[in-house]
């Protein structure tokens, strides 16, 4: 297999056996002819928007080579000049035998725009990492806190301490035994979190300081990022820290893959696409303030609501693997068998 890259850094690591790599030829028929003469490809699989018409036309004229287009998240109709010109879009899309779209709704648009054939395979999103957790530690903490509802604030900056204080104060009005676990974005700021909640009269346990939570603990500070695997498994709800203030933070698929319902603010960059997928599935809710966050925690601690959101979140994270399997089936159908097999 030959992997031709455009903007992708040549040093980027790829899973599986290391493929041959080469820069993609420039968008000219002369460059394309030289590329074909050297590599003599058996099939073309184009990932991303097909924005090199001269190159594509030359590749399409190279015999009966199968040609697949996989937009892979590219918004073909948004801001693309060639898409706005029906003749050009039809000419480009018709160069491919099959276009593999993310959603069924996109298939009709692609066919109207000139695709010969189009099928939905789902979103090609990477599987989220499953953060590790010691089974013994999980059982120990579960036994220590008892059958209490838990919500988590993951990788939260100190600037959001007032929002978390307001949220916990609001949520505990209805759920008195509610435990808030916090993973500070900067572990050295754990003392600031502890002081703020203790000033409100709340019982705080700091695991980094050797303090383990008990049945009376109201706030537990995680022992650094390595504790997230534990608390993702414990928490019914997870708030993605930073989204009420500065953006950034953990990828939302991490807690979603562990069966946690999600809460976040409006600052979702750089994970905007993932948050949009979760929102469409009903797996996440948006808060605009600490009090708003507390109101949502209070409402979503109802077991039926949290369970529905958690299942939707898990379903979104599993779609990437299913889409990759469908893509693999299409690739096997067009690629020649490897030597010796």
Coordinates of C-alpha atoms in Angstrom, one line a residue:
X1 CA 0.0 0.0 0.0
X2 CA 1.2 3.5 -0.9
X3 CA 0.0 6.4 1.3
X4 CA 0.2 9.8 -0.3
X5 CA -0.1 12.7 2.0
X6 CA -0.9 16.3 1.5
X7 CA -1.2 18.3 4.7
X8 CA -0.6 15.3 6.9
X9 CA 2.8 15.5 8.5
X10 CA 5.1 12.8 7.2
X11 CA 6.2 11.9 10.7
X12 CA 2.6 11.1 11.9
X13 CA 2.5 7.6 13.2
X14 CA -0.1 5.2 11.8
X15 CA -1.6 2.0 13.2
X16 CA -0.7 -1.4 11.8
X17 CA 2.1 -2.2 9.4
X18 CA 4.0 0.8 8.2
X19 CA 2.9 1.7 4.6
X20 CA 5.0 3.2 1.9
X21 CA 4.6 7.0 2.0
X22 CA 5.1 9.7 -0.6
X23 CA 3.9 13.3 -1.1
X24 CA 0.8 13.6 -3.2
X25 CA 1.6 14.8 -6.7
X26 CA 0.8 18.4 -7.6
X27 CA -2.5 19.2 -9.3
X28 CA -1.3 18.9 -12.9
X29 CA -1.7 16.2 -15.5
X30 CA 2.0 16.1 -16.2
X31 CA 2.8 15.4 -12.5
X32 CA 0.0 12.8 -12.4
X33 CA 1.4 11.0 -15.4
X34 CA 4.8 10.8 -13.8
X35 CA 3.3 9.5 -10.6
X36 CA 1.3 6.8 -12.5
X37 CA 4.3 5.7 -14.5
X38 CA 6.4 5.2 -11.3
X39 CA 3.9 3.6 -8.9
X40 CA 1.4 1.9 -11.3
X41 CA -1.4 1.8 -8.7
X42 CA -4.1 -0.9 -8.8
X43 CA -6.8 1.2 -7.1
X44 CA -7.5 4.7 -5.8
X45 CA -9.0 5.5 -2.4
X46 CA -9.2 9.3 -1.9
X47 CA -9.7 10.5 1.6
X48 CA -11.0 14.1 2.2
X49 CA -12.5 16.6 -0.3
X50 CA -11.6 15.9 -4.0
X51 CA -10.1 19.3 -4.7
X52 CA -7.4 18.4 -7.3
X53 CA -9.4 18.1 -10.5
X54 CA -6.5 17.9 -12.9
X55 CA -4.8 15.1 -10.9
X56 CA -8.1 13.3 -10.4
X57 CA -8.9 13.4 -14.1
X58 CA -5.6 11.9 -15.1
X59 CA -5.9 9.2 -12.4
X60 CA -9.4 8.4 -13.6
X61 CA -8.2 7.9 -17.1
X62 CA -5.6 5.3 -16.1
X63 CA -7.4 2.2 -17.3
X64 CA -10.1 0.5 -15.3
X65 CA -8.6 1.2 -11.8
X66 CA -11.3 1.1 -9.1
X67 CA -11.8 4.6 -7.5
X68 CA -13.4 5.3 -4.1
X69 CA -14.0 8.6 -2.5
X70 CA -14.2 8.8 1.3
X71 CA -14.9 12.4 2.4
X72 CA -14.2 11.3 6.0
X73 CA -15.8 14.3 7.7
X74 CA -15.1 16.9 5.0
X75 CA -18.1 19.2 4.5
X76 CA -18.2 19.0 0.7
X77 CA -20.8 21.6 0.2
X78 CA -19.5 24.2 2.6
X79 CA -17.2 26.9 1.2
X80 CA -16.1 24.8 -1.7
X81 CA -16.1 26.8 -5.0
X82 CA -16.2 23.7 -7.2
X83 CA -19.3 22.4 -5.4
X84 CA -21.1 25.7 -6.2
X85 CA -20.5 25.0 -10.0
X86 CA -22.8 22.1 -10.9
X87 CA -20.9 21.2 -14.0
X88 CA -17.6 21.0 -12.2
X89 CA -18.9 19.1 -9.2
X90 CA -20.6 16.6 -11.4
X91 CA -17.4 16.1 -13.4
X92 CA -15.3 15.5 -10.3
X93 CA -17.8 13.2 -8.4
X94 CA -18.4 11.1 -11.5
X95 CA -14.7 10.2 -11.6
X96 CA -15.3 7.9 -8.7
X97 CA -17.1 4.5 -8.8
X98 CA -18.4 4.9 -5.3
X99 CA -18.6 7.7 -2.6
X100 CA -18.8 6.5 1.0
X101 CA -20.7 9.1 3.0
X102 CA -20.9 9.5 6.8
X103 CA -24.7 9.9 6.9
X104 CA -27.6 8.6 5.0
X105 CA -28.9 12.2 4.5
X106 CA -25.7 13.0 2.5
X107 CA -26.2 10.2 0.0
X108 CA -29.1 12.0 -1.9
X109 CA -27.0 15.3 -2.0
X110 CA -24.1 13.4 -3.5
X111 CA -26.2 11.7 -6.1
X112 CA -27.8 15.0 -7.1
X113 CA -24.4 16.6 -7.3
X114 CA -23.1 14.0 -9.8
X115 CA -21.9 10.9 -7.9
X116 CA -22.3 7.7 -9.8
X117 CA -23.0 5.7 -6.6
X118 CA -23.0 6.6 -2.9
X119 CA -23.5 4.7 0.3
X120 CA -23.5 5.7 4.1
X121 CA -20.9 4.0 6.3
X122 CA -21.0 6.2 9.4
X123 CA -18.5 8.6 10.9
X124 CA -14.8 7.6 10.7
X125 CA -13.8 8.7 14.1
X126 CA -11.0 7.1 16.1
X127 CA -12.0 4.8 19.0
X128 CA -11.5 6.6 22.3
X129 CA -8.8 5.4 24.7
X130 CA -10.1 3.3 27.6
X131 CA -8.3 4.8 30.6
X132 CA -6.9 2.1 32.9
X133 CA -8.2 1.5 36.4
X134 CA -7.2 -1.0 39.1
X135 CA -10.1 -3.4 39.8
X136 CA -9.0 -3.6 43.5
X137 CA -8.9 0.2 43.8
X138 CA -12.3 0.6 42.1
X139 CA -13.9 -1.9 44.6
X140 CA -12.1 -0.2 47.5
X141 CA -13.4 3.3 46.7
X142 CA -16.9 2.0 45.8
X143 CA -17.1 0.3 49.2
X144 CA -15.8 3.4 51.0
X145 CA -18.3 5.8 49.6
X146 CA -21.3 3.4 49.5
X147 CA -24.3 3.5 47.2
X148 CA -24.1 7.3 46.5
X149 CA -24.6 9.2 43.3
X150 CA -21.3 10.6 41.9
X151 CA -20.6 13.2 39.4
X152 CA -17.2 14.2 38.0
X153 CA -15.6 17.4 36.9
X154 CA -12.8 16.2 34.6
X155 CA -9.6 18.3 34.1
X156 CA -11.1 21.5 35.5
X157 CA -9.1 24.7 35.7
X158 CA -9.0 26.7 38.9
X159 CA -10.9 29.6 37.2
X160 CA -14.0 27.4 37.3
X161 CA -13.9 26.8 41.1
X162 CA -16.8 29.2 41.7
X163 CA -18.9 27.5 39.0
X164 CA -18.3 24.1 40.6
X165 CA -19.0 25.4 44.1
X166 CA -22.3 26.9 42.8
X167 CA -23.2 23.7 41.0
X168 CA -22.5 21.4 44.0
X169 CA -24.4 23.7 46.3
X170 CA -27.4 23.7 43.9
X171 CA -27.4 20.0 43.2
X172 CA -27.1 18.9 46.9
X173 CA -30.4 20.7 47.7
X174 CA -32.3 17.7 46.3
X175 CA -29.6 15.0 46.6
X176 CA -28.0 15.5 50.0
X177 CA -25.5 12.6 49.7
X178 CA -24.2 13.6 46.3
X179 CA -20.4 13.3 45.8
X180 CA -18.5 15.5 43.5
X181 CA -15.2 14.2 42.3
X182 CA -12.8 16.8 40.8
X183 CA -9.7 16.2 38.6
X184 CA -7.9 19.6 38.6
X185 CA -6.4 20.6 35.3
X186 CA -3.2 21.5 37.2
X187 CA -2.7 19.0 40.1
X188 CA -0.7 21.7 42.0
X189 CA -3.9 23.7 42.3
X190 CA -5.7 21.0 44.3
X191 CA -5.2 23.0 47.5
X192 CA -7.1 25.9 46.0
X193 CA -10.1 23.7 45.2
X194 CA -10.0 22.2 48.7
X195 CA -9.9 25.6 50.4
X196 CA -12.9 26.9 48.3
X197 CA -15.2 24.0 49.1
X198 CA -14.2 23.8 52.8
X199 CA -14.9 27.5 53.0
X200 CA -18.5 26.6 52.0
X201 CA -18.6 24.0 54.9
X202 CA -18.2 21.0 52.6
X203 CA -16.2 17.9 53.6
X204 CA -13.3 17.4 51.2
X205 CA -10.9 14.5 50.7
X206 CA -7.7 15.0 48.8
X207 CA -6.4 11.6 47.5
X208 CA -3.1 13.1 46.5
X209 CA -2.6 14.0 50.2
X210 CA -3.5 10.4 51.3
X211 CA -7.1 11.3 52.2
X212 CA -9.6 8.7 51.0
X213 CA -13.3 9.5 50.6
X214 CA -15.9 8.1 52.9
X215 CA -19.7 8.1 53.3
X216 CA -19.7 11.7 54.6
X217 CA -17.3 13.1 52.0
X218 CA -19.0 15.7 49.7
X219 CA -16.0 16.6 47.5
X220 CA -13.1 14.3 46.5
X221 CA -10.1 15.6 44.7
X222 CA -8.5 13.1 42.3
X223 CA -4.9 12.0 42.6
X224 CA -3.9 13.6 39.3
X225 CA -4.9 12.6 35.7
X226 CA -4.1 8.9 36.5
X227 CA -7.3 8.8 38.6
X228 CA -9.6 9.6 35.7
X229 CA -10.0 6.0 34.7
X230 CA -11.4 5.3 38.2
X231 CA -13.8 8.3 38.3
X232 CA -15.0 7.8 34.7
X233 CA -16.2 4.4 35.9
X234 CA -17.7 5.8 39.2
X235 CA -19.5 8.8 37.8
X236 CA -23.1 8.9 36.5
X237 CA -22.4 12.3 35.0
X238 CA -19.2 13.9 33.8
X239 CA -18.7 17.6 33.3
X240 CA -15.8 18.3 30.9
X241 CA -13.7 20.9 32.6
X242 CA -12.7 24.1 30.8
X243 CA -15.8 24.3 28.6
X244 CA -17.4 27.0 30.8
X245 CA -14.4 29.2 30.5
X246 CA -11.3 28.7 28.2
X247 CA -12.0 25.6 26.1
X248 CA -9.6 22.7 25.7
X249 CA -9.8 19.9 28.2
X250 CA -10.4 16.1 27.8
X251 CA -11.9 14.6 24.7
X252 CA -15.6 13.9 25.5
X253 CA -15.4 10.4 24.0
X254 CA -13.3 9.3 27.0
X255 CA -16.1 9.4 29.6
X256 CA -18.7 8.6 27.0
X257 CA -17.0 5.3 26.2
X258 CA -17.2 4.4 30.0
X259 CA -21.0 4.9 30.1
X260 CA -21.1 8.4 31.6
X261 CA -23.6 11.0 30.6
X262 CA -22.0 14.3 29.6
X263 CA -22.3 18.0 30.6
X264 CA -20.3 20.8 29.2
X265 CA -20.2 24.6 28.5
X266 CA -20.2 26.4 25.2
X267 CA -16.3 26.4 24.8
X268 CA -16.0 23.1 23.1
X269 CA -12.9 23.7 21.0
X270 CA -10.8 21.8 19.9
X271 CA -13.4 18.9 20.1
X272 CA -16.3 20.7 18.4
X273 CA -17.1 17.9 16.0
X274 CA -17.2 15.3 18.8
X275 CA -19.5 17.5 20.9
X276 CA -21.8 18.0 17.9
X277 CA -22.1 14.2 17.4
X278 CA -22.9 13.7 21.1
X279 CA -25.5 16.5 21.0
X280 CA -27.3 15.0 18.0
X281 CA -27.5 11.7 19.8
X282 CA -28.9 13.3 23.0
X283 CA -25.9 12.2 24.9
X284 CA -24.8 15.7 26.2
X285 CA -26.3 18.8 27.7
X286 CA -24.9 22.4 27.6
X287 CA -24.6 24.5 30.7
X288 CA -24.0 28.3 30.7
X289 CA -23.1 28.9 34.4
X290 CA -22.3 27.1 37.6
X291 CA -26.0 27.4 38.8
X292 CA -27.1 26.1 35.4
X293 CA -24.7 23.2 35.7
X294 CA -26.0 22.3 39.2
X295 CA -29.6 22.4 37.9
X296 CA -28.7 19.9 35.2
X297 CA -26.9 17.6 37.6
X298 CA -29.9 17.7 39.9
X299 CA -32.3 16.9 37.0
X300 CA -30.1 14.2 35.3
X301 CA -29.4 12.2 38.5
X302 CA -32.8 10.6 37.9
X303 CA -31.6 7.0 36.9
X304 CA -33.8 6.7 33.8
X305 CA -32.5 10.1 32.3
X306 CA -28.8 9.4 33.1
X307 CA -29.0 5.9 31.7
X308 CA -30.6 7.0 28.4
X309 CA -27.9 9.7 27.9
X310 CA -25.1 7.3 28.9
X311 CA -26.3 4.7 26.4
X312 CA -26.5 7.3 23.7
X313 CA -23.0 8.5 24.5
X314 CA -21.6 4.9 24.4
X315 CA -23.4 4.4 21.0
X316 CA -21.7 7.4 19.5
X317 CA -18.2 6.2 20.6
X318 CA -18.8 2.8 19.1
X319 CA -19.9 4.1 15.7
X320 CA -16.3 4.8 14.6
X321 CA -15.4 1.1 14.9
X322 CA -18.5 0.1 12.9
X323 CA -17.7 2.6 10.2
X324 CA -14.1 1.4 9.9
X325 CA -15.4 -2.2 9.5
X326 CA -17.7 -1.1 6.6
X327 CA -14.8 0.8 5.0
X328 CA -12.5 -2.2 5.3
X329 CA -15.1 -4.4 3.5
X330 CA -15.3 -1.9 0.6
X331 CA -11.5 -1.7 0.5
X332 CA -11.2 -5.5 0.4
X333 CA -13.6 -5.5 -2.5
X334 CA -11.6 -3.2 -4.7
X335 CA -8.0 -3.8 -3.7
X336 CA -6.0 -6.7 -5.2
X337 CA -5.0 -9.6 -2.9
X338 CA -1.6 -9.2 -1.3
X339 CA 1.2 -11.3 -2.8
X340 CA 1.1 -14.9 -1.5
X341 CA -2.5 -14.6 -0.3

